Amino acid sequence: MDIDPLGGTLTIKETQDVDAGDYTCVAANPSGTSSPGKITLDVGSAPQFTREPSDVAADIGSNVTLPCHAQGYPEPQITWRREDNAPIFTRRPTHSTITQKTGGDLQISNLWVEDETVYVCEAQNQFGRIQTHARVTVTGLGKRQGSLITCSAYCRRGRVQRVG
């Protein structure tokens, strides 16, 4: 910390968390003392990913988890969206269930054709915002259900087809 009494400046080099807080400046000379000036210093760091999702291909009906963890100060908020901007969490009832876990992971249970897209993870705090993405590709014919099997990408509308 450097103080220039003639220029009236305080310089804090290599700021750390302990430097955060309120600072008060009072000017004084033989004629008197000024009213105090106050400034608040927020110390933090922009988000950085500590774990990122990668592209995944999975069969219909399987479960997929896309990890997304970030660090920073204050702790970054993790949000997910689809690259095509279709809703993730507020959509009409479908075969799959999509949830965001407390740590930031996106979990897709009972994967369905409509879940195939690019998912974007964003980490943000007051010092910055970063993004990463992963493509989910739906493959295979899925799980047998009695004498029925769920359709794969070539059916595209999620119809059920009897297997002979």
XYZ file of N, CA and C in Angstrom, residues 2-163:
486
model
N 0.674 2.135 -0.930
C 1.444 3.379 -1.004
C 0.510 4.570 -0.810
N 0.954 5.523 0.014
C 0.185 6.744 0.238
C 1.029 7.927 -0.220
N 0.444 8.748 -1.082
C 1.097 9.986 -1.539
C 0.405 11.144 -0.822
N 0.996 11.654 0.292
C 0.313 12.691 1.063
C 0.178 14.015 0.313
N 1.089 14.300 -0.593
C 0.991 15.561 -1.345
C -0.106 15.487 -2.405
N -0.180 14.350 -3.098
C -1.194 14.184 -4.144
C -2.524 13.689 -3.617
N -2.499 13.189 -2.386
C -3.745 12.705 -1.787
C -4.233 11.398 -2.390
N -3.290 10.507 -2.777
C -3.703 9.235 -3.377
C -3.233 8.057 -2.543
N -4.050 7.032 -2.538
C -3.739 5.754 -1.911
C -3.677 4.726 -3.027
N -2.563 4.011 -3.119
C -2.401 2.984 -4.147
C -2.253 1.637 -3.467
N -3.092 0.684 -3.845
C -3.007 -0.684 -3.323
C -2.563 -1.566 -4.485
N -1.363 -2.125 -4.369
C -0.829 -2.992 -5.423
C -1.120 -4.448 -5.073
N -1.343 -5.245 -6.123
C -1.637 -6.672 -5.946
C -2.756 -6.870 -4.919
N -3.894 -6.304 -5.227
C -5.053 -6.320 -4.347
C -5.419 -7.746 -3.951
N -5.775 -7.917 -2.685
C -6.198 -9.208 -2.153
C -7.550 -9.050 -1.469
N -8.172 -10.196 -1.140
C -9.484 -10.172 -0.493
C -9.481 -9.319 0.776
N -8.389 -9.355 1.542
C -8.337 -8.609 2.804
C -8.337 -7.100 2.583
N -8.061 -6.639 1.356
C -8.071 -5.205 1.056
C -9.483 -4.658 0.844
N -10.458 -5.531 0.706
C -11.833 -5.091 0.480
C -12.342 -4.336 1.700
N -13.175 -3.335 1.445
C -13.778 -2.610 2.560
C -13.957 -1.139 2.254
N -14.274 -0.379 3.282
C -14.507 1.055 3.149
C -13.218 1.813 3.489
N -12.915 2.792 2.665
C -11.750 3.650 2.889
C -12.243 5.088 3.026
N -11.650 5.814 3.980
C -12.035 7.199 4.243
C -10.808 8.090 4.082
N -11.020 9.229 3.435
C -9.953 10.209 3.223
C -10.368 11.519 3.892
N -9.456 12.053 4.689
C -9.705 13.331 5.338
C -8.507 14.235 5.045
N -8.762 15.389 4.469
C -7.697 16.360 4.192
C -7.599 17.326 5.361
N -6.350 17.615 5.766
C -6.150 18.537 6.891
C -4.969 19.456 6.590
N -5.106 20.708 6.972
C -4.013 21.692 6.887
C -4.213 22.697 8.016
N -3.328 23.693 8.119
C -3.473 24.659 9.233
C -4.817 25.384 9.240
N -5.501 25.440 8.122
C -6.791 26.149 8.070
C -7.943 25.295 8.580
N -7.731 23.959 8.691
C -8.817 23.122 9.177
C -8.801 21.730 8.561
N -9.904 21.027 8.781
C -10.061 19.645 8.322
C -11.299 19.550 7.444
N -11.156 18.789 6.348
C -12.279 18.631 5.424
C -13.271 17.588 5.944
N -14.427 17.585 5.329
C -15.368 16.502 5.587
C -14.778 15.230 4.990
N -14.999 14.097 5.638
C -14.400 12.863 5.124
C -15.028 12.439 3.791
N -14.162 11.936 2.913
C -14.620 11.309 1.677
C -14.514 9.810 1.851
N -15.508 9.081 1.378
C -15.538 7.635 1.608
C -15.669 6.902 0.279
N -14.961 5.775 0.155
C -15.073 4.917 -1.026
C -15.062 3.467 -0.559
N -15.801 2.627 -1.263
C -15.839 1.201 -0.958
C -15.078 0.452 -2.041
N -14.188 -0.429 -1.628
C -13.403 -1.243 -2.551
C -13.920 -2.672 -2.518
N -14.415 -3.147 -3.657
C -14.813 -4.544 -3.804
C -13.662 -5.277 -4.453
N -13.260 -6.376 -3.872
C -12.174 -7.185 -4.415
C -12.766 -8.519 -4.847
N -12.455 -8.924 -6.041
C -12.977 -10.196 -6.522
C -12.212 -10.673 -7.722
N -12.710 -11.757 -8.306
C -12.067 -12.305 -9.502
C -13.128 -12.836 -10.452
N -12.837 -12.705 -11.719
C -13.741 -13.187 -12.769
C -13.814 -14.715 -12.726
N -14.913 -15.282 -13.203
C -15.042 -16.739 -13.211
C -14.007 -17.410 -14.111
N -13.619 -18.611 -13.701
C -12.782 -19.496 -14.506
C -13.358 -20.894 -14.377
N -13.451 -21.605 -15.508
C -13.989 -22.966 -15.448
C -12.980 -23.901 -14.782
N -13.498 -24.732 -13.879
C -12.691 -25.778 -13.268
C -13.083 -27.146 -13.830
N -14.274 -27.224 -14.429
C -14.733 -28.446 -15.096
C -15.707 -28.033 -16.179
N -15.458 -28.496 -17.415
C -16.289 -28.128 -18.555
C -16.941 -29.374 -19.167
N -18.102 -29.197 -19.785
C -18.746 -30.331 -20.449
C -18.042 -30.659 -21.754
N -18.217 -31.887 -22.209
C -17.704 -32.271 -23.522
C -18.850 -32.879 -24.323
N -18.684 -32.933 -25.641
C -19.708 -33.499 -26.511
C -19.970 -34.944 -26.096
N -21.241 -35.339 -26.199
C -21.610 -36.695 -25.804
C -22.642 -37.244 -26.785
N -22.531 -38.534 -27.073
C -23.528 -39.253 -27.869
C -24.080 -40.360 -26.978
N -25.411 -40.451 -26.885
C -26.035 -41.433 -25.995
C -27.335 -41.930 -26.603
N -27.714 -43.142 -26.217
C -28.940 -43.764 -26.717
C -30.175 -43.133 -26.095
N -31.259 -43.187 -26.846
C -32.563 -42.778 -26.321
C -32.830 -43.554 -25.044
N -33.368 -42.873 -24.046
C -33.717 -43.514 -22.785
C -32.586 -43.528 -21.773
N -31.379 -43.166 -22.180
C -30.262 -43.165 -21.235
C -30.225 -41.853 -20.467
N -29.334 -41.783 -19.506
C -29.152 -40.580 -18.697
C -27.820 -39.932 -19.055
N -27.813 -38.599 -19.157
C -26.619 -37.850 -19.528
C -26.411 -36.744 -18.505
N -25.164 -36.564 -18.068
C -24.813 -35.456 -17.183
C -23.742 -34.617 -17.860
N -24.005 -33.320 -17.982
C -23.031 -32.375 -18.525
C -22.468 -31.575 -17.348
N -21.182 -31.775 -17.019
C -20.609 -31.045 -15.893
C -20.276 -29.608 -16.261
N -20.417 -28.702 -15.307
C -20.007 -27.313 -15.502
C -19.754 -26.701 -14.131
N -18.471 -26.511 -13.808
C -18.092 -25.951 -12.528
C -17.166 -24.771 -12.788
N -17.294 -23.725 -11.982
C -16.458 -22.539 -12.138
C -16.094 -21.989 -10.768
N -14.959 -21.305 -10.719
C -14.557 -20.626 -9.494
C -14.377 -19.150 -9.777
N -14.451 -18.354 -8.771
C -14.284 -16.909 -8.847
C -14.767 -16.320 -7.539
N -14.610 -15.017 -7.388
C -15.099 -14.374 -6.172
C -15.790 -13.073 -6.540
N -17.050 -12.891 -6.165
C -17.865 -13.874 -5.459
C -18.133 -15.104 -6.332
N -18.611 -16.168 -5.702
C -18.855 -17.420 -6.409
C -19.751 -17.175 -7.626
N -19.312 -17.632 -8.797
C -20.107 -17.394 -10.010
C -21.425 -18.167 -9.993
N -22.421 -17.576 -10.638
C -23.705 -18.252 -10.834
C -23.621 -19.025 -12.144
N -24.010 -20.297 -12.114
C -23.992 -21.162 -13.294
C -25.397 -21.230 -13.870
N -25.532 -20.959 -15.168
C -26.818 -21.105 -15.854
C -26.613 -21.895 -17.139
N -27.649 -22.576 -17.563
C -27.631 -23.366 -18.796
C -28.698 -22.850 -19.744
N -28.424 -22.979 -21.035
C -29.428 -22.702 -22.068
C -29.099 -23.558 -23.284
N -30.094 -23.707 -24.134
C -29.879 -24.379 -25.412
C -29.387 -23.339 -26.422
N -28.501 -23.746 -27.319
C -27.994 -22.807 -28.324
C -29.113 -22.306 -29.229
N -30.145 -23.149 -29.452
C -31.275 -22.741 -30.292
C -32.306 -21.914 -29.504
N -32.010 -21.643 -28.241
C -32.846 -20.840 -27.339
C -34.202 -21.459 -27.007
N -34.401 -22.715 -27.344
C -35.619 -23.407 -26.911
C -35.541 -23.562 -25.390
N -36.672 -23.518 -24.706
C -36.630 -23.625 -23.241
C -36.084 -24.971 -22.785
N -35.383 -24.957 -21.673
C -34.864 -26.202 -21.093
C -35.751 -26.653 -19.938
N -36.016 -25.749 -19.015
C -36.683 -26.115 -17.773
C -38.182 -25.843 -17.778
N -38.649 -24.960 -18.646
C -40.077 -24.628 -18.710
C -40.605 -24.996 -20.079
N -40.695 -26.265 -20.320
C -41.180 -26.741 -21.617
C -42.359 -27.679 -21.391
N -43.069 -27.959 -22.472
C -44.219 -28.849 -22.362
C -43.743 -30.231 -21.906
N -44.619 -30.994 -21.268
C -44.221 -32.332 -20.817
C -43.681 -33.165 -21.984
N -42.626 -33.875 -21.721
C -41.982 -34.698 -22.733
C -41.486 -35.971 -22.070
N -40.779 -36.775 -22.816
C -40.289 -38.050 -22.280
C -39.165 -37.844 -21.271
N -38.307 -36.875 -21.505
C -37.133 -36.682 -20.657
C -37.393 -35.658 -19.555
N -36.502 -35.679 -18.575
C -36.516 -34.702 -17.492
C -35.136 -34.059 -17.447
N -35.094 -32.727 -17.428
C -33.819 -32.010 -17.380
C -33.783 -31.165 -16.121
N -32.710 -31.331 -15.339
C -32.546 -30.580 -14.100
C -31.122 -30.052 -13.996
N -30.977 -28.951 -13.286
C -29.649 -28.428 -12.980
C -29.346 -28.757 -11.535
N -28.244 -29.442 -11.307
C -27.849 -29.826 -9.957
C -27.231 -28.635 -9.219
N -27.143 -28.728 -7.917
C -26.640 -27.647 -7.079
C -25.251 -27.168 -7.504
N -24.354 -28.065 -7.858
C -22.995 -27.684 -8.253
C -22.885 -27.088 -9.639
N -23.960 -27.174 -10.442
C -23.945 -26.607 -11.788
C -24.149 -27.623 -12.892
N -24.011 -28.930 -12.602
C -24.174 -29.951 -13.633
C -25.598 -29.942 -14.195
N -25.702 -30.223 -15.500
C -27.006 -30.374 -16.147
C -27.252 -31.866 -16.318
N -28.375 -32.347 -15.811
C -28.696 -33.764 -15.904
C -29.924 -33.970 -16.770
N -29.780 -34.838 -17.769
C -30.897 -35.205 -18.639
C -31.210 -36.665 -18.350
N -32.409 -36.931 -17.846
C -32.844 -38.294 -17.545
C -33.810 -38.756 -18.617
N -33.660 -39.998 -19.056
C -34.513 -40.590 -20.085
C -34.400 -39.784 -21.386
N -33.192 -39.647 -21.884
C -32.868 -38.864 -23.079
C -33.834 -39.165 -24.228
N -34.269 -38.099 -24.909
C -35.208 -38.234 -26.024
C -34.697 -37.443 -27.217
N -35.266 -37.695 -28.376
C -34.816 -37.082 -29.630
C -34.781 -35.557 -29.535
N -35.795 -34.963 -28.899
C -35.867 -33.507 -28.792
C -34.741 -32.897 -27.959
N -34.017 -33.737 -27.216
C -32.918 -33.251 -26.370
C -31.628 -33.048 -27.157
N -31.607 -33.491 -28.410
C -30.401 -33.345 -29.225
C -30.218 -31.887 -29.635
N -29.136 -31.284 -29.164
C -28.807 -29.885 -29.472
C -27.459 -29.559 -28.852
N -27.062 -28.309 -28.967
C -25.878 -27.799 -28.270
C -26.359 -27.080 -27.017
N -25.802 -27.461 -25.863
C -26.126 -26.836 -24.585
C -24.989 -25.892 -24.207
N -25.357 -24.697 -23.727
C -24.386 -23.667 -23.376
C -24.413 -23.453 -21.870
N -23.237 -23.555 -21.245
C -23.102 -23.278 -19.820
C -22.443 -21.910 -19.670
N -23.022 -21.092 -18.800
C -22.489 -19.751 -18.569
C -22.226 -19.578 -17.077
N -21.038 -19.050 -16.758
C -20.679 -18.734 -15.373
C -20.497 -17.224 -15.296
N -21.144 -16.597 -14.301
C -21.122 -15.131 -14.243
C -21.083 -14.650 -12.796
N -20.271 -13.614 -12.582
C -20.332 -12.824 -11.358
C -20.109 -11.367 -11.749
N -20.004 -10.461 -10.783
C -19.888 -9.041 -11.118
C -18.575 -8.688 -11.803
N -17.615 -9.617 -11.830
C -16.315 -9.335 -12.443
C -16.148 -9.955 -13.823
N -17.127 -10.729 -14.285
C -17.019 -11.280 -15.632
C -18.032 -12.367 -15.923
N -18.029 -12.782 -17.185
C -18.939 -13.828 -17.668
C -18.195 -14.670 -18.690
N -18.287 -15.995 -18.568
C -17.654 -16.911 -19.519
C -18.669 -17.961 -19.945
N -18.414 -18.558 -21.110
C -19.314 -19.588 -21.646
C -18.510 -20.760 -22.176
N -19.122 -21.926 -22.131
C -18.604 -23.119 -22.778
C -19.813 -23.899 -23.277
N -19.595 -24.859 -24.156
C -20.748 -25.582 -24.701
C -20.397 -27.038 -24.975
N -21.450 -27.839 -25.147
C -21.313 -29.253 -25.481
C -22.507 -29.678 -26.328
N -22.245 -30.537 -27.294
C -23.307 -31.071 -28.154
C -23.759 -32.422 -27.605
N -25.079 -32.589 -27.496
C -25.667 -33.875 -27.138
C -26.272 -34.459 -28.407
N -25.787 -35.633 -28.769
C -26.289 -36.343 -29.942
C -27.035 -37.588 -29.475
N -28.263 -37.774 -29.968
C -29.085 -38.917 -29.602
C -28.852 -40.020 -30.620
N -28.508 -41.211 -30.134
C -28.173 -42.335 -31.009
C -29.002 -43.561 -30.654
N -28.893 -44.583 -31.479
C -29.456 -45.887 -31.169
C -30.958 -45.945 -31.211
N -31.446 -47.146 -31.027
C -32.887 -47.381 -31.033
C -33.492 -47.287 -29.651
N -32.671 -47.243 -28.635
C -33.211 -47.090 -27.292
C -33.416 -48.402 -26.591
N -34.234 -48.377 -25.554
C -34.471 -49.542 -24.714
C -35.733 -50.265 -25.167
N -35.685 -51.584 -25.118
C -36.886 -52.370 -25.410
C -37.888 -52.214 -24.276
N -39.144 -52.110 -24.653
C -40.221 -52.030 -23.670
C -41.245 -53.087 -24.061
N -41.058 -54.298 -23.520
C -41.914 -55.403 -23.929
C -41.622 -55.734 -25.381
N -42.652 -55.748 -26.235
C -42.448 -56.025 -27.657
C -42.357 -54.731 -28.464
N -42.253 -53.596 -27.767
C -42.133 -52.316 -28.450
C -40.728 -51.763 -28.243
N -40.298 -50.977 -29.173
C -39.011 -50.310 -29.041
C -39.196 -48.855 -29.445
N -38.582 -47.948 -28.721
C -38.717 -46.538 -29.067
C -37.910 -46.243 -30.316
N -38.402 -45.314 -31.107
C -37.746 -44.982 -32.367
C -36.522 -44.125 -32.143
N -35.598 -44.162 -33.091
C -34.405 -43.326 -32.993
C -34.560 -42.133 -33.916
N -33.443 -41.512 -34.262
C -33.434 -40.257 -35.010
C -34.222 -40.338 -36.313
N -34.283 -41.509 -36.956
C -34.992 -41.555 -38.226
C -36.505 -41.514 -38.060
N -37.020 -41.698 -36.866
C -38.458 -41.506 -36.624
C -38.746 -40.062 -36.246
N -37.822 -39.413 -35.562
C -37.801 -37.996 -35.193
C -39.021 -37.465 -34.460
N -40.144 -38.142 -34.449
C -41.299 -37.588 -33.756
C -41.611 -38.379 -32.482
N -40.726 -39.297 -32.115
C -40.923 -40.025 -30.878
C -42.037 -41.044 -30.915
N -42.420 -41.489 -32.114
C -43.455 -42.499 -32.206
C -42.905 -43.840 -31.737
N -43.794 -44.753 -31.426
C -43.377 -46.093 -31.023
C -43.716 -47.030 -32.168
N -42.805 -47.952 -32.418
C -42.978 -48.847 -33.557
C -42.880 -50.288 -33.056
N -43.755 -51.153 -33.541
C -43.751 -52.546 -33.122
C -42.608 -53.269 -33.816
N -41.921 -54.082 -33.017
C -40.809 -54.877 -33.539
C -41.304 -56.299 -33.698
